[in-house]
Amino acid sequence: MPAAAPKDDLRARFARLIATSGPISIAHYIAESNARYYASRDPLGVTGDFTTAPEISQMFGEMVGVWLADIWQRAGGPAPVAYVELGPGRGTLARDALRVMERIGLVPQVHLVEGSPALRAVQAMLVPQAQWHDDLSTLPDDLPLLVVANEFLDALPVRQLVRTANGWRERMVGWDGERLLPVAGDRPMDAAIPPELADLADGAIVETSPAAATVTGEIARRLAAQGGAALLIDYGHAQPRIGSTLQAVRAHAGVDPFAHPGEADLTAHVDFAALVPIVGQFGSRWLGTVAQGAWLQAMGIEQRAQALASRFPSQAEAVAAGLQRLVAPDAMGDLFKVMGLAAPPWPDGAGFA
Ligand code: SAH
């Protein structure tokens, strides 16, 4: 008897579904693959699949904490106030930011939005005082929010439209009997394309993230209603762009996004330009979108690195290497962007001038 595919093999499940009901959307594919991917593992660090800024150096979370404490202080230091983090990974950023905030006299409630049971358990070790949420809907609605999301929006599903000889179609995931692969859907999607993009060449792909737009709108709506400020940090582009940015990473190497659903981290670049108008539509202020390297430098990361190096000489080399990875233009400094939002009565944030 041939070996049956294991019951929980997501690739086999997608193959069966597509073979019987036809291709699924890219967004469906990403949402289900990432839910499976994050649910059962801690993917961060050298032994995992990828490394993020807070895992590179404590200075990253510290600069975030300094920014939040500064804007909170200049807003009059309202209390109570809540620290909210979306997709906190191992909880490292929260721990480092909260430590700095406490030194400045800010001790907020802590609310973590995290879908993964495995990561919630890891976060509870570093941030035991936290309360957890499946999504933003259950966050407190009666106090100002200090919101942080680092490499969260990039993990949300994107939708893709592709130009074909027959007009615009949704880009889908099909099954050719052996592998999952991108195919054009059979329903016309021309009405979904903005007029200025309608005449792109065959093969052109237009990518949008309805999920990132929804989350940004909800943050902006809450800031306007409750007060507060937010930092959205991710790799992405400040200007609109054409083409697919979907990528998969496994064991620190890029792999085919359709080869290992649920076993590789699927991400797409965040289109920060598309998020800016949403902030205003929901009543909040956009403070700016700047490169991570420039923002960290404006927040004083170099001075912090010097202080750490002189206090812990044995760590000087590691501190310098971490600083370099976070700010250098050929490392994370340019590709990653920091976008700031605030409630209308709140002051401007540091580092966005
Ligand atoms: N911010 C962390 C981790 C980034 S990885 C860091 O910088 O190290 C992405 C994080 O978002 C993980 O914690 C993952 O479990 C969470 N996540 C991804 N999609 C999610 C969703 N739809 N709802 C809630 N959390 C999600």
Short mmCIF file of C-alpha atoms in Angstrom, two decimals, residues 43-265:
data_model
loop_
_atom_site.label_atom_id
_atom_site.label_comp_id
_atom_site.label_asym_id
_atom_site.label_seq_id
_atom_site.Cartn_x
_atom_site.Cartn_y
_atom_site.Cartn_z
CA PRO A 43 11.22 30.50 14.31
CA LEU A 44 13.62 33.20 15.52
CA GLY A 45 17.37 33.19 16.01
CA VAL A 46 20.40 31.34 14.65
CA THR A 47 18.88 27.90 15.18
CA GLY A 48 15.58 28.98 13.63
CA ASP A 49 14.67 30.40 10.23
CA PHE A 50 15.30 34.14 10.55
CA THR A 51 16.64 36.82 12.90
CA THR A 52 14.92 40.12 13.65
CA ALA A 53 16.20 43.48 14.91
CA PRO A 54 15.30 42.96 18.59
CA GLU A 55 17.12 39.60 18.51
CA ILE A 56 20.23 41.25 17.07
CA SER A 57 20.68 43.78 19.87
CA GLN A 58 18.94 45.02 23.02
CA MET A 59 19.55 48.55 21.67
CA PHE A 60 16.68 48.15 19.18
CA GLY A 61 14.00 47.67 21.84
CA GLU A 62 15.64 50.35 23.96
CA MET A 63 15.33 52.96 21.21
CA VAL A 64 11.66 52.00 20.74
CA GLY A 65 11.14 52.41 24.50
CA VAL A 66 12.86 55.81 24.50
CA TRP A 67 10.64 57.00 21.62
CA LEU A 68 7.43 55.87 23.32
CA ALA A 69 8.41 57.30 26.73
CA ASP A 70 9.43 60.60 25.14
CA ILE A 71 6.18 61.16 23.21
CA TRP A 72 4.14 60.00 26.23
CA GLN A 73 5.95 62.45 28.52
CA ARG A 74 5.45 65.34 26.11
CA ALA A 75 1.74 64.39 25.83
CA GLY A 76 1.47 65.08 29.57
CA GLY A 77 2.24 61.58 30.86
CA PRO A 78 -1.35 60.25 30.93
CA ALA A 79 -1.96 57.28 33.27
CA PRO A 80 -3.09 54.59 33.04
CA VAL A 81 -1.69 53.84 29.60
CA ALA A 82 -1.13 50.57 27.72
CA TYR A 83 1.88 49.20 25.85
CA VAL A 84 0.51 47.17 22.94
CA GLU A 85 2.71 45.00 20.75
CA LEU A 86 1.53 43.14 17.65
CA GLY A 87 3.35 39.88 16.89
CA PRO A 88 5.92 40.15 19.71
CA GLY A 89 7.97 37.09 18.67
CA ARG A 90 10.04 36.07 21.69
CA GLY A 91 9.04 39.14 23.72
CA THR A 92 12.55 40.55 23.52
CA LEU A 93 11.54 43.94 22.11
CA ALA A 94 8.83 44.30 24.77
CA ARG A 95 11.25 43.43 27.58
CA ASP A 96 13.91 45.89 26.37
CA ALA A 97 11.43 48.70 25.67
CA LEU A 98 9.59 48.25 28.99
CA ARG A 99 12.89 48.28 30.95
CA VAL A 100 13.85 51.65 29.46
CA MET A 101 10.34 53.06 29.87
CA GLU A 102 10.30 52.16 33.56
CA ARG A 103 13.55 54.09 34.10
CA ILE A 104 11.81 57.14 32.65
CA GLY A 105 8.83 56.64 34.96
CA LEU A 106 6.46 54.94 32.52
CA VAL A 107 4.96 51.64 33.74
CA PRO A 108 2.12 50.76 31.35
CA GLN A 109 -0.28 47.85 31.23
CA VAL A 110 1.06 45.31 28.72
CA HIS A 111 -1.16 43.85 25.98
CA LEU A 112 0.30 41.47 23.41
CA VAL A 113 -1.51 40.51 20.20
CA GLU A 114 -0.16 37.07 19.32
CA GLY A 115 -1.74 34.26 17.34
CA SER A 116 0.79 31.56 18.14
CA PRO A 117 0.38 29.44 21.29
CA ALA A 118 4.06 28.45 21.06
CA LEU A 119 5.25 32.07 20.97
CA ARG A 120 2.83 33.16 23.71
CA ALA A 121 4.58 30.68 26.00
CA VAL A 122 8.00 32.13 25.10
CA GLN A 123 6.72 35.71 25.59
CA ALA A 124 5.33 34.83 29.04
CA MET A 125 8.85 34.11 30.25
CA LEU A 126 10.13 37.61 29.42
CA VAL A 127 6.92 39.60 29.93
CA PRO A 128 4.97 37.71 32.62
CA GLN A 129 2.71 40.68 33.41
CA ALA A 130 1.23 40.69 29.88
CA GLN A 131 -2.33 40.02 28.80
CA TRP A 132 -2.75 38.28 25.44
CA HIS A 133 -5.16 38.92 22.56
CA ASP A 134 -5.93 37.06 19.33
CA ASP A 135 -6.44 40.33 17.45
CA LEU A 136 -6.90 44.05 18.11
CA SER A 137 -10.63 43.85 18.79
CA THR A 138 -10.28 42.93 22.48
CA LEU A 139 -7.67 45.57 23.40
CA PRO A 140 -8.77 48.00 26.13
CA ASP A 141 -10.75 50.90 24.70
CA ASP A 142 -10.66 53.33 27.61
CA LEU A 143 -7.00 54.39 27.83
CA PRO A 144 -4.23 55.70 25.55
CA LEU A 145 -2.23 53.10 23.62
CA LEU A 146 1.50 52.97 22.88
CA VAL A 147 1.59 50.55 19.95
CA VAL A 148 4.57 48.75 18.43
CA ALA A 149 4.70 46.29 15.54
CA ASN A 150 8.05 45.00 14.28
CA GLU A 151 7.99 42.55 11.36
CA PHE A 152 4.28 41.94 11.93
CA LEU A 153 2.65 43.54 8.88
CA ASP A 154 5.00 41.66 6.53
CA ALA A 155 3.60 38.34 7.78
CA LEU A 156 0.00 39.23 6.88
CA PRO A 157 -1.47 37.89 3.61
CA VAL A 158 -1.13 39.92 0.43
CA ARG A 159 -3.39 39.77 -2.55
CA GLN A 160 -1.93 39.81 -6.05
CA LEU A 161 -3.47 40.70 -9.42
CA VAL A 162 -1.65 39.70 -12.58
CA ARG A 163 -2.00 41.13 -16.08
CA THR A 164 -2.66 38.42 -18.69
CA ALA A 165 -3.41 38.48 -22.42
CA ASN A 166 -7.08 38.38 -21.37
CA GLY A 167 -6.89 41.25 -18.91
CA TRP A 168 -6.36 41.37 -15.15
CA ARG A 169 -6.80 38.22 -13.08
CA GLU A 170 -6.27 37.32 -9.45
CA ARG A 171 -2.98 35.49 -8.97
CA MET A 172 -3.78 32.09 -7.45
CA VAL A 173 -2.01 28.95 -6.31
CA GLY A 174 -2.61 25.92 -8.53
CA TRP A 175 -1.46 22.28 -8.53
CA ASP A 176 0.03 20.63 -11.62
CA GLY A 177 -0.03 17.10 -10.23
CA GLU A 178 3.45 17.43 -8.74
CA ARG A 179 3.84 20.87 -7.27
CA LEU A 180 2.04 23.97 -6.12
CA LEU A 181 2.64 26.92 -8.42
CA PRO A 182 1.28 30.38 -9.21
CA VAL A 183 -1.44 30.53 -11.88
CA ALA A 184 -3.82 33.21 -13.12
CA GLY A 185 -7.42 32.88 -11.95
CA ASP A 186 -10.18 32.62 -14.54
CA ARG A 187 -12.41 35.47 -13.36
CA PRO A 188 -11.84 38.96 -14.82
CA MET A 189 -10.46 41.37 -12.22
CA ASP A 190 -10.07 44.48 -14.37
CA ALA A 191 -12.52 46.40 -12.18
CA ALA A 192 -10.19 45.94 -9.18
CA ILE A 193 -7.26 47.72 -10.87
CA PRO A 194 -6.83 51.49 -10.45
CA PRO A 195 -7.07 53.22 -13.88
CA GLU A 196 -3.45 54.45 -13.75
CA LEU A 197 -2.20 50.83 -13.56
CA ALA A 198 -4.63 49.27 -16.06
CA ASP A 199 -2.23 49.44 -19.03
CA LEU A 200 0.79 47.69 -17.52
CA ALA A 201 2.44 45.01 -19.67
CA ASP A 202 1.42 41.34 -19.64
CA GLY A 203 2.89 39.54 -16.65
CA ALA A 204 2.84 42.65 -14.43
CA ILE A 205 1.78 41.96 -10.84
CA VAL A 206 0.03 44.42 -8.55
CA GLU A 207 0.24 43.48 -4.88
CA THR A 208 -1.92 44.86 -2.09
CA SER A 209 -2.32 43.97 1.57
CA PRO A 210 -5.93 44.34 2.70
CA ALA A 211 -4.92 42.83 6.06
CA ALA A 212 -2.15 45.40 6.67
CA ALA A 213 -4.57 48.15 5.68
CA THR A 214 -7.18 46.84 8.13
CA VAL A 215 -4.71 46.64 11.02
CA THR A 216 -3.34 50.13 10.30
CA GLY A 217 -6.88 51.53 10.10
CA GLU A 218 -7.78 49.93 13.42
CA ILE A 219 -4.66 51.35 15.10
CA ALA A 220 -5.40 54.81 13.68
CA ARG A 221 -9.06 54.64 14.75
CA ARG A 222 -8.09 53.67 18.30
CA LEU A 223 -5.39 56.34 18.61
CA ALA A 224 -7.89 58.99 17.49
CA ALA A 225 -10.49 57.74 19.99
CA GLN A 226 -8.23 56.86 22.93
CA GLY A 227 -5.02 58.87 22.50
CA GLY A 228 -1.58 57.43 22.01
CA ALA A 229 1.06 56.81 19.37
CA ALA A 230 2.37 53.91 17.28
CA LEU A 231 5.51 52.70 15.54
CA LEU A 232 5.15 50.31 12.60
CA ILE A 233 8.54 48.89 11.63
CA ASP A 234 9.11 46.56 8.72
CA TYR A 235 11.02 46.00 5.55
CA GLY A 236 9.31 47.61 2.66
CA HIS A 237 9.12 50.58 0.38
CA ALA A 238 8.07 54.14 1.12
CA GLN A 239 6.98 54.62 -2.54
CA PRO A 240 4.45 52.50 -4.49
CA ARG A 241 5.92 49.66 -6.56
CA ILE A 242 4.87 47.07 -9.13
CA GLY A 243 5.70 43.36 -8.84
CA SER A 244 5.50 40.46 -6.41
CA THR A 245 7.53 40.77 -3.21
CA LEU A 246 6.33 37.46 -1.79
CA GLN A 247 9.24 35.50 -0.37
CA ALA A 248 9.87 32.47 1.81
CA VAL A 249 12.71 31.98 4.24
CA ARG A 250 13.79 28.73 5.85
CA ALA A 251 16.98 28.19 7.86
CA HIS A 252 18.16 31.71 6.93
CA ALA A 253 17.94 31.05 3.17
CA GLY A 254 15.40 32.05 0.56
CA VAL A 255 13.29 29.16 -0.77
CA ASP A 256 10.44 28.80 -3.31
CA PRO A 257 7.36 30.31 -1.58
CA PHE A 258 5.21 27.47 -2.97
CA ALA A 259 7.46 24.55 -2.02
CA HIS A 260 6.99 24.20 1.76
CA PRO A 261 3.70 25.74 2.96
CA GLY A 262 3.63 25.89 6.75
CA GLU A 263 7.35 25.05 6.98
CA ALA A 264 8.86 28.36 5.80
CA ASP A 265 8.19 31.97 6.82
#
